Coordinates of C-alpha atoms and ligand atoms in Angstrom, one line a residue:
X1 CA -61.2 13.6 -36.6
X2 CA -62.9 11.5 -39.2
X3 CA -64.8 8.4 -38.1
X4 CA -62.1 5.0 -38.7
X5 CA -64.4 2.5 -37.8
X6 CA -65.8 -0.3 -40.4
X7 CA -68.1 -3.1 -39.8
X8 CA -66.9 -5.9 -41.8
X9 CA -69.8 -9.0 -42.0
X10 CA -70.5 -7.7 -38.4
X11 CA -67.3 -7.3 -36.9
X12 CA -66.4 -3.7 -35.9
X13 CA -63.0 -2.8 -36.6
X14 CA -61.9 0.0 -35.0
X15 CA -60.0 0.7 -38.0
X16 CA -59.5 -0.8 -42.0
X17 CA -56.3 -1.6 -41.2
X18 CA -54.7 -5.3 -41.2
X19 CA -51.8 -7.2 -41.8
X20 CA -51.3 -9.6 -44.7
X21 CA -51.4 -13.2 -43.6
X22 CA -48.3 -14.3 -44.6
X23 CA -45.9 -11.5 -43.6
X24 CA -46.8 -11.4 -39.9
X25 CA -46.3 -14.7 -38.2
X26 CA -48.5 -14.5 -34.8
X27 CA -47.2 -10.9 -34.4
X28 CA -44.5 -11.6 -31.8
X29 CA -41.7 -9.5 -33.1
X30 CA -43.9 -6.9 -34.3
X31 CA -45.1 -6.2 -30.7
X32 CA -41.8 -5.2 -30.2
X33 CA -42.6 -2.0 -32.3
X34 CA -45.9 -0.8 -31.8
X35 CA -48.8 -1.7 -30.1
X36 CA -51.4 -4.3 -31.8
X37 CA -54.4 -2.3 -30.4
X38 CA -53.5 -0.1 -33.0
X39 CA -54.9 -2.2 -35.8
X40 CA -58.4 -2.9 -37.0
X41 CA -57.4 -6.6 -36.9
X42 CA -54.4 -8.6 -37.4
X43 CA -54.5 -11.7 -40.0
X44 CA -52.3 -14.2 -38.9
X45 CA -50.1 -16.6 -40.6
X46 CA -51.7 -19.3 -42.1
X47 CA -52.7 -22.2 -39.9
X48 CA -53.3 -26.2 -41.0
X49 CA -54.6 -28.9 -38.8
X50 CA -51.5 -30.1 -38.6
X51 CA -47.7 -28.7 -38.4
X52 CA -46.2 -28.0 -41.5
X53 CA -42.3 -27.6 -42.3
X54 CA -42.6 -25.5 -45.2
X55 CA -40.3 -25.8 -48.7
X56 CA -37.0 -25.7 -48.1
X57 CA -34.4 -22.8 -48.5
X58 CA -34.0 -20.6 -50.2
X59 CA -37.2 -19.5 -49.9
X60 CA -36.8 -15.9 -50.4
X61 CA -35.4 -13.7 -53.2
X62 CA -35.7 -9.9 -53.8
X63 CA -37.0 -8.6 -57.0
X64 CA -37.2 -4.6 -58.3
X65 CA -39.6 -3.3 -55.5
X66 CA -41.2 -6.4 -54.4
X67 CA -40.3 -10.0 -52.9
X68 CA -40.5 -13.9 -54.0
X69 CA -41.2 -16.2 -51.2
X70 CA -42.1 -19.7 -52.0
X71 CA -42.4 -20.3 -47.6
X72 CA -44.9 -22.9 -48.2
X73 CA -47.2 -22.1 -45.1
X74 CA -44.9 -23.1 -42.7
X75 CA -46.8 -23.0 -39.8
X76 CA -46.9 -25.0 -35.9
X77 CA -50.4 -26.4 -36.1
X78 CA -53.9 -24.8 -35.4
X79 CA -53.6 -26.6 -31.5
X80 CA -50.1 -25.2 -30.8
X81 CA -51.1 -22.1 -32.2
X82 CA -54.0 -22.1 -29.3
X83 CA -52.1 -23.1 -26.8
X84 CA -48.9 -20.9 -26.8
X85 CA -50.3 -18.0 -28.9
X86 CA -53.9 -17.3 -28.2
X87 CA -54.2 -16.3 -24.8
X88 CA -51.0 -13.6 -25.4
X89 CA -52.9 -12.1 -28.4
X90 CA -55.8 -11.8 -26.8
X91 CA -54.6 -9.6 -24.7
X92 CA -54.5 -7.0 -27.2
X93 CA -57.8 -4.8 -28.2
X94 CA -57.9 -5.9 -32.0
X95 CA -60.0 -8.8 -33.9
X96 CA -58.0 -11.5 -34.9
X97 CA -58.3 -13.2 -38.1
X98 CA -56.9 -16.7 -38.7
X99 CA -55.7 -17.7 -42.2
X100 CA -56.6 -21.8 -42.5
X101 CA -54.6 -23.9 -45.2
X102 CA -54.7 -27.1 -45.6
X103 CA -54.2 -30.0 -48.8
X104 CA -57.6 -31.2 -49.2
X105 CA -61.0 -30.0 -48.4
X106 CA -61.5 -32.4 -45.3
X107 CA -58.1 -30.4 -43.8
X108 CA -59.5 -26.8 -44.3
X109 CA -62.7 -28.2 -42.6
X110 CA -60.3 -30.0 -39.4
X111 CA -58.5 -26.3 -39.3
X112 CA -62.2 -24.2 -39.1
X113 CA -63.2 -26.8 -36.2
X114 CA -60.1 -27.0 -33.9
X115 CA -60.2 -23.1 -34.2
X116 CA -63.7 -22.8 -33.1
X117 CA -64.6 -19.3 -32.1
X118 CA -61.3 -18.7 -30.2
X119 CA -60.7 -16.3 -33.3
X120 CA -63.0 -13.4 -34.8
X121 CA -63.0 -14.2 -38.3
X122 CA -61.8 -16.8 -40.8
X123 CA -59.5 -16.3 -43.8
X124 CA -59.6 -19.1 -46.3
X125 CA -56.3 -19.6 -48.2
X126 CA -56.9 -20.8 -51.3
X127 CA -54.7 -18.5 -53.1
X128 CA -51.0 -19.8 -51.8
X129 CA -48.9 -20.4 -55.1
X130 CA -46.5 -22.6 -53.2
X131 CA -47.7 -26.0 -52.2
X132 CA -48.2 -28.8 -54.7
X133 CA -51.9 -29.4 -53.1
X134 CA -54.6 -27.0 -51.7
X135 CA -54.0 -23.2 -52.2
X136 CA -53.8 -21.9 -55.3
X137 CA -54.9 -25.4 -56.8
X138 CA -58.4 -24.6 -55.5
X139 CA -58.4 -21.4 -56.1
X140 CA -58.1 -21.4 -59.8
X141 CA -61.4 -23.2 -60.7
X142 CA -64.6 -21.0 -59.5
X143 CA -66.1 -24.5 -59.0
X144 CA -63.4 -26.0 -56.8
X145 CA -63.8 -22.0 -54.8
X146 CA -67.5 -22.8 -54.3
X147 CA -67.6 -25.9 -53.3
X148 CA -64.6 -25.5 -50.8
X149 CA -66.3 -22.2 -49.4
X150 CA -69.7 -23.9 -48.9
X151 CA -68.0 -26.8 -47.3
X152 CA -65.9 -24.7 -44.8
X153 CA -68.6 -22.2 -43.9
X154 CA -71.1 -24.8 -43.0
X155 CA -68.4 -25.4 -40.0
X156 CA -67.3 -21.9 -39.6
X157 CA -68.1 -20.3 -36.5
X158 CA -67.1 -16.8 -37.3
X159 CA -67.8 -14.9 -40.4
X160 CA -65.4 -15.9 -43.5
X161 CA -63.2 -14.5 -45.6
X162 CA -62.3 -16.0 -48.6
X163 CA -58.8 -15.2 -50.2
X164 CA -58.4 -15.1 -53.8
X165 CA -55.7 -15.6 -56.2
X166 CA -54.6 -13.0 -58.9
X167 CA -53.4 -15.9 -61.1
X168 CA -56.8 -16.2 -62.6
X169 CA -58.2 -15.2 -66.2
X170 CA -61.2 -14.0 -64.8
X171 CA -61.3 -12.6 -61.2
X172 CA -64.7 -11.3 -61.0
X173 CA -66.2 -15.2 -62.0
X174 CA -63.7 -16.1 -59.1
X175 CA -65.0 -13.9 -56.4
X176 CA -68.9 -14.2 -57.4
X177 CA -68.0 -18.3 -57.0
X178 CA -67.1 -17.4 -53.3
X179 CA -69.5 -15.1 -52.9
X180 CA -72.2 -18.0 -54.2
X181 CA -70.7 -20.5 -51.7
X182 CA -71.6 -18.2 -48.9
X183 CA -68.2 -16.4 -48.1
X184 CA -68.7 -13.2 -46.2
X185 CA -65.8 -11.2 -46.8
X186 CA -63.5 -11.2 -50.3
X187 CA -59.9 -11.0 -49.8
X188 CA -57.3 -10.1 -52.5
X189 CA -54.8 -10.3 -53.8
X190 CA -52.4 -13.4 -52.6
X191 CA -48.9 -13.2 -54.8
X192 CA -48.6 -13.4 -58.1
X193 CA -46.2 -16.4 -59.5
X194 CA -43.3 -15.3 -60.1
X195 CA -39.4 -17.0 -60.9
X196 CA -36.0 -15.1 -60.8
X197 CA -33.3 -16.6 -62.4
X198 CA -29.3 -16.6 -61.4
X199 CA -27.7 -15.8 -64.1
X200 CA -24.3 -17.3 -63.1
X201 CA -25.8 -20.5 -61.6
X202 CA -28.6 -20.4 -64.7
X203 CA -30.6 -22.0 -61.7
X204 CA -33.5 -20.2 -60.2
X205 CA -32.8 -18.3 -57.0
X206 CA -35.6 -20.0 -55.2
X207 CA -35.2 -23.5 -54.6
X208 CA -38.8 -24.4 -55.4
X209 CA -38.1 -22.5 -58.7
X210 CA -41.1 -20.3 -58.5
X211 CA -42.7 -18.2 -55.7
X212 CA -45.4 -15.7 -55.5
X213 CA -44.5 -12.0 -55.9
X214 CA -45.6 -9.2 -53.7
X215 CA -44.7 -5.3 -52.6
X216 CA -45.1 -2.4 -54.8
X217 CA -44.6 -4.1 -58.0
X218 CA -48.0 -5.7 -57.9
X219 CA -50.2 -3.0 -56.7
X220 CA -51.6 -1.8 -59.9
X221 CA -52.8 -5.2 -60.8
X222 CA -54.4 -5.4 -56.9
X223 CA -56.4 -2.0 -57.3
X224 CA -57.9 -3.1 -60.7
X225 CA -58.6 -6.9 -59.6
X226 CA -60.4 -5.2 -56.2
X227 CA -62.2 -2.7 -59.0
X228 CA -63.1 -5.1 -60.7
X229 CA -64.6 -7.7 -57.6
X230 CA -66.6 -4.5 -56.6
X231 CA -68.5 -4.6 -59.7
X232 CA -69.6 -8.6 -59.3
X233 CA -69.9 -9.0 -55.8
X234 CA -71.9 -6.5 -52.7
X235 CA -70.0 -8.9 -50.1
X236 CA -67.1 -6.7 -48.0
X237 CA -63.7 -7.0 -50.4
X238 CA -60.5 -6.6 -47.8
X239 CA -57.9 -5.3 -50.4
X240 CA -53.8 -5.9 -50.3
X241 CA -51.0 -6.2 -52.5
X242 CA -48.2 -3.6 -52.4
X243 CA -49.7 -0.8 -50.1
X244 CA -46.9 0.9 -48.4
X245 CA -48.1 4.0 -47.5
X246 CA -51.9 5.9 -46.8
X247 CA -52.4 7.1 -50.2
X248 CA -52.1 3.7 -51.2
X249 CA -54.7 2.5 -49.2
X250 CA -57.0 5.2 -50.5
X251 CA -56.1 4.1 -54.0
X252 CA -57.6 0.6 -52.9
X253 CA -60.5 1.8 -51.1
X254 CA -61.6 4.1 -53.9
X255 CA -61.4 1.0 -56.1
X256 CA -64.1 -0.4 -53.8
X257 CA -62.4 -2.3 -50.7
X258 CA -63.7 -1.4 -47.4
X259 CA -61.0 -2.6 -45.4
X260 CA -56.9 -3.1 -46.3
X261 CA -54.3 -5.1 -45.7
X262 CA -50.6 -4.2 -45.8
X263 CA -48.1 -6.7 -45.9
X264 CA -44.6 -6.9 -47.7
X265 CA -43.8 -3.1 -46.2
X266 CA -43.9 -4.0 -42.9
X267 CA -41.0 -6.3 -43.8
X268 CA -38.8 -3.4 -44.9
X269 CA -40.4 -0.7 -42.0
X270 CA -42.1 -2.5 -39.1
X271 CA -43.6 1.1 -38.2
X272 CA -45.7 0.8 -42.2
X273 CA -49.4 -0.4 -40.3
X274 CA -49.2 3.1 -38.1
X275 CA -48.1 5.0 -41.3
X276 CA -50.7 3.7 -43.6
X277 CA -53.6 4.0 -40.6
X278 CA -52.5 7.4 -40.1
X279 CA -52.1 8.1 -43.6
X280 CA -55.7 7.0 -44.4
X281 CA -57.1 9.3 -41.3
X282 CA -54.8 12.6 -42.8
X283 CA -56.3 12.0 -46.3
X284 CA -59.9 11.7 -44.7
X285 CA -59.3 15.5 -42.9
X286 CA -57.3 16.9 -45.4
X287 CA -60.3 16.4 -47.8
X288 CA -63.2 17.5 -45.1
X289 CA -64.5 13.5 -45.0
X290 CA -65.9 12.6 -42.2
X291 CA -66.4 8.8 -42.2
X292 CA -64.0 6.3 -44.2
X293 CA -66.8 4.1 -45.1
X294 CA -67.8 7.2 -47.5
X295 CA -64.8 7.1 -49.8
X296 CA -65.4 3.0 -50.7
X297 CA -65.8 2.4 -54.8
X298 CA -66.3 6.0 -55.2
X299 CA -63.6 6.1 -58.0
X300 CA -65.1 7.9 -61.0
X301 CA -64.1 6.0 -64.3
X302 CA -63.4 7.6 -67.1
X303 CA -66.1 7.4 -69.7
X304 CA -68.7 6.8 -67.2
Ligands
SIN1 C1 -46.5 -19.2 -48.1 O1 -46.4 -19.6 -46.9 O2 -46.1 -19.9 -49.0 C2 -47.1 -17.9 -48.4 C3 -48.5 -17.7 -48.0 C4 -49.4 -17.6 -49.1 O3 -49.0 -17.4 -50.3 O4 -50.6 -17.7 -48.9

């Protein structure tokens, strides 16, 4: 059996396999299918210093292999999350990574304190196409991403993720901005904005007109935003956007992420963590590898 483990900014996973922040909630009705030991970590819905109702409905619309959601991090509160949700999924052998949202920079700073160290690692959404302030507003400008990464790590007890936003002309500037702010870990991709239309209505589907786009549909641009990050940073890159099955995963980790997230699947088979984890090990023997950490940016481009 080939070695699963990664380190990532000194937390041992005990496999590269996570869940996307905004699909899982706090993993409740996921429980109900498999065991959350089973995961390297588990990134949990994002969390602001204060509850938040999210946009209102509809918020969801299918597209050709992927979905619009325009949620709006709808979310209890970082204290209710610690006082009905912590001690539950802590009784589960997996790191747990908290995704922290928030309008301005002083919220994402309230959401890094409450939390403390009651969580193993920070994810810092800046990257949610849904709300008028904070997310993807600050992380469109590799300024606005450094400054807001310097600021929250300064208060950040656990190592931090910073998650980026494909909606960007240049996502290499993007990620060596985070990486210069003192972010640990890259994240990417959030969604990609999207808008379907009703054709009958000649009104968008989603209420707040536009919503970011995941599953399938945006994996190629994923793998070559994650190529391209591995090229301008050496920080750990957590890679996500459409994986669905192991070979997937490969495709991600090839293109240089050390770790990966799967997200939108799970929506459609709640069973799609196991699959991919178990897809990743089969690859691994199939192909005489012994450690995962091997296969990371080994993709050979063409010309090269
Ligand atoms: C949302 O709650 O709007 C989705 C989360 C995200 O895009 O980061």
């Amino acid at each position: 059996m080939a070695n699963m483990a990664v380190n990532i900014a000194g937390v041992e996973w005990k496999n590269p396999v996570t869940t996307g922040s905004g699909t899982f909630g706090f993993g409740r009705e996921y429980s109900e299918y498999f065991d959350l030991s089973e995961l390297g970590a588990v990134c949990l819905k994002a969390l602001s210093a204060v509850p938040r109702l999210g946009n209102p409905s509809p918020r969801i619309a299918e597209t050709e292999k992927g979905i619009l959601n325009s949620v709006g991090l709808q979310n209890p509160g970082a204290e209710a999350f610690l006082e009905k949700e912590l001690s539950w999924l802590r009784t589960y052998d997996t790191k747990l990574i908290a995704n922290l949202c928030g309008s301005t920079v002083e919220d994402y700073i309230a959401v890094a304190e409450i939390l403390g160290d009651n969580v193993d690692m920070f994810e810092l959404n800046i990257s949610c196409p849904n709300v008028k302030e904070g997310g993807m507003a600050f992380g469109t400008s590799a300024k606005m991403i450094e400054e807001i990464t310097s600021k929250v790590k300064a208060v950040a007890k656990v190592p931090l993720i910073v998650k980026l936003s494909p909606n960007v002309t240049d996502i290499a500037e993007m990620a060596r901005a985070a990486e210069a702010g003192g972010a640990d870990v890259i994240s990417l991709i959030n969604t990609l904005l999207g808008m379907k239309i009703d054709i009958k209505t000649r009104r968008p589907i989603l209420h707040n007109n536009m919503g970011g786009l995941s599953g399938p549909a945006v994996k190629p641009v994923a793998v070559r935003m994650v190529y391209q990050v591995r090229q301008a940073v050496s920080i750990p890159i957590i890679g996500m956007g459409g994986i669905t099955t192991g070979e997937d995963a490969i495709e991600f980790m090839l293109a240089g992420a050390n770790a990966v997230a799967v997200g939108t699947a799970g929506i459609v088979d709640p069973y799609a963590w196991i699959r991919v984890r178990n897809g990743i090990e089969k690859y691994l023997d199939d192909n005489g590898i012994a450690d995962v950490n091997d296969i990371v940016g080994t993709v050979q481009m063409n010309g090269k």
